[in-house]
Short mmCIF file of C-alpha atoms in Angstrom, two decimals:
data_model
loop_
_atom_site.label_atom_id
_atom_site.label_comp_id
_atom_site.label_asym_id
_atom_site.label_seq_id
_atom_site.Cartn_x
_atom_site.Cartn_y
_atom_site.Cartn_z
CA UNK H 561 19.86 34.04 9.29
CA UNK H 562 17.75 34.20 6.11
CA UNK H 563 18.30 37.36 4.08
CA UNK H 564 16.45 38.80 1.09
CA UNK H 565 18.60 41.44 -0.62
CA UNK H 566 17.44 43.40 -3.65
CA UNK H 567 20.13 44.72 -6.01
CA UNK H 568 19.18 47.53 -8.38
CA UNK H 569 21.31 48.00 -11.52
CA UNK H 570 21.01 50.72 -14.13
CA UNK H 571 22.96 50.14 -17.33
CA UNK H 572 23.35 53.26 -19.48
CA UNK H 573 24.16 53.07 -23.19
CA UNK H 574 22.72 49.55 -23.47
CA UNK H 575 22.20 47.96 -26.88
CA UNK H 576 22.58 49.33 -30.37
CA UNK H 577 20.47 52.40 -29.56
CA UNK H 578 22.30 53.46 -26.38
CA UNK H 579 19.21 53.21 -24.17
CA UNK H 580 18.91 52.45 -20.46
CA UNK H 581 18.37 48.94 -19.07
CA UNK H 582 17.06 48.44 -15.52
CA UNK H 583 17.61 45.19 -13.59
CA UNK H 584 16.40 44.29 -10.10
CA UNK H 585 18.08 41.14 -8.78
CA UNK H 586 16.08 39.41 -6.06
CA UNK H 587 18.65 37.35 -4.11
CA UNK H 588 17.34 35.22 -1.23
CA UNK H 589 20.08 33.58 0.88
CA UNK H 590 18.91 30.63 2.98
CA UNK H 591 21.19 28.67 5.33
CA UNK H 592 20.32 25.04 6.09
CA UNK H 593 21.94 23.21 9.00
CA UNK H 594 23.11 19.81 7.72
CA UNK H 595 24.94 18.63 10.85
CA UNK H 596 26.63 20.13 13.91
CA UNK H 597 29.69 20.76 11.71
CA UNK H 598 28.30 21.74 8.29
CA UNK H 599 25.80 24.16 6.73
CA UNK H 600 24.40 24.35 3.22
CA UNK H 601 23.84 27.95 2.16
CA UNK H 602 21.63 28.52 -0.88
CA UNK H 603 21.71 31.73 -2.89
CA UNK H 604 19.35 32.33 -5.80
CA UNK H 605 19.40 35.30 -8.17
CA UNK H 606 16.15 36.09 -9.97
CA UNK H 607 16.53 39.11 -12.29
CA UNK H 608 13.54 41.29 -13.14
CA UNK H 609 14.50 43.23 -16.26
CA UNK H 610 13.25 46.26 -18.13
CA UNK H 611 15.09 46.04 -21.44
CA UNK H 612 15.19 48.71 -24.15
CA UNK H 613 14.42 47.95 -27.76
CA UNK H 614 17.10 45.89 -29.51
CA UNK H 615 15.89 46.34 -33.11
CA UNK H 616 14.65 49.41 -35.01
CA UNK H 617 11.02 48.27 -34.84
CA UNK H 618 11.31 46.68 -31.38
CA UNK H 619 9.77 47.75 -28.10
CA UNK H 620 10.90 47.82 -24.49
CA UNK H 621 10.62 44.36 -22.92
CA UNK H 622 9.81 43.67 -19.27
CA UNK H 623 9.99 40.35 -17.45
CA UNK H 624 12.12 37.75 -15.74
CA UNK H 625 15.64 36.87 -16.86
CA UNK H 626 17.46 33.58 -16.36
CA UNK H 627 17.80 32.40 -12.75
CA UNK H 628 21.14 31.49 -11.16
CA UNK H 629 21.02 29.14 -8.15
CA UNK H 630 24.06 28.35 -6.00
CA UNK H 631 24.62 26.04 -3.03
CA UNK H 632 27.64 26.44 -0.74
CA UNK H 633 28.85 23.78 1.69
CA UNK H 634 30.30 25.73 4.60
CA UNK H 635 31.66 24.90 8.08
CA UNK H 636 29.06 25.58 10.79
CA UNK H 637 31.71 27.04 13.11
CA UNK H 638 34.17 29.58 11.78
CA UNK H 639 36.06 32.56 13.06
CA UNK H 640 36.54 35.80 11.16
CA UNK H 641 36.99 33.90 7.89
CA UNK H 642 33.91 32.22 6.42
CA UNK H 643 34.10 30.11 3.28
CA UNK H 644 31.95 27.86 1.16
CA UNK H 645 32.15 25.83 -2.07
CA UNK H 646 29.61 24.09 -4.25
CA UNK H 647 27.72 24.08 -7.54
CA UNK H 648 26.05 26.91 -9.44
CA UNK H 649 23.23 26.35 -11.91
CA UNK H 650 21.78 28.50 -14.71
CA UNK H 651 18.05 27.93 -15.26
CA UNK H 652 16.40 29.29 -18.44
CA UNK H 653 13.51 31.09 -16.72
CA UNK H 654 13.38 34.17 -18.96
CA UNK H 655 9.88 35.23 -19.94
CA UNK H 656 11.02 36.66 -23.29
CA UNK H 657 13.74 35.73 -25.79
CA UNK H 658 15.42 39.12 -25.32
CA UNK H 659 15.82 38.57 -21.56
CA UNK H 660 17.64 35.22 -21.42
CA UNK H 661 19.96 32.73 -23.06
CA UNK H 662 17.59 29.80 -23.56
CA UNK H 663 20.28 27.51 -22.11
CA UNK H 664 20.80 25.32 -19.05
CA UNK H 665 24.17 25.58 -17.35
CA UNK H 666 26.22 24.43 -14.38
CA UNK H 667 29.65 24.91 -12.85
CA UNK H 668 31.60 25.50 -9.65
CA UNK H 669 31.21 28.39 -7.23
CA UNK H 670 33.11 29.53 -4.13
CA UNK H 671 32.74 32.29 -1.56
CA UNK H 672 35.11 33.69 1.04
CA UNK H 673 34.33 36.40 3.60
CA UNK H 674 36.31 38.12 6.33
CA UNK H 675 34.27 39.74 9.09
CA UNK H 676 36.20 42.54 10.78
CA UNK H 677 34.08 44.47 13.27
CA UNK H 678 31.36 46.27 11.31
CA UNK H 679 33.07 45.52 7.99
CA UNK H 680 32.67 42.50 5.73
CA UNK H 681 35.19 41.86 2.95
CA UNK H 682 34.73 39.08 0.50
CA UNK H 683 34.61 37.57 -2.92
CA UNK H 684 32.22 35.25 -4.70
CA UNK H 685 33.36 33.51 -7.87
CA UNK H 686 31.73 31.07 -10.23
CA UNK H 687 31.97 29.76 -13.75
CA UNK H 688 28.98 28.35 -15.58
CA UNK H 689 29.13 26.27 -18.76
CA UNK H 690 26.01 25.70 -20.85
CA UNK H 691 25.11 22.06 -21.46
CA UNK H 692 21.61 22.08 -22.97
CA UNK H 693 19.11 24.39 -24.60
CA UNK H 694 18.71 26.34 -27.80
CA UNK H 695 22.03 26.17 -29.75
CA UNK H 696 21.40 29.72 -30.97
CA UNK H 697 21.13 30.87 -27.36
CA UNK H 698 17.63 32.29 -27.64
CA UNK H 699 14.81 31.74 -25.19
CA UNK H 700 11.52 30.81 -26.92
CA UNK H 701 8.93 33.56 -26.70
CA UNK H 702 6.26 32.55 -24.22
#
């Protein structure tokens, strides 16, 4: 089943001027059948950000943040417990220097879910290390 969740986040007291930041994470999840025994499940997070001013003479910034893409190798047949492991990647897709890191990154990710009737319990963990990009961590203004 392909899913397309949208996650809305409001961050109050953001930045030096205690303003409000709004983030919509677009998170498509696409399973791909690799064999009768294994699936590859992709999950991408594309943040759309409305960022308050960060400097006294700055303005609110709107655009895309950095994209995180994950791929989980998971058994095709599982019971109540579903798991997957694989890589996670950070892609410097921010449309403004205030919305991203300007760095490429990669690392491991894992997910575990328990399906119990109408309830789903789970955890998703990852760690991403930067390996290329602007040493100062700033995305070039486009």
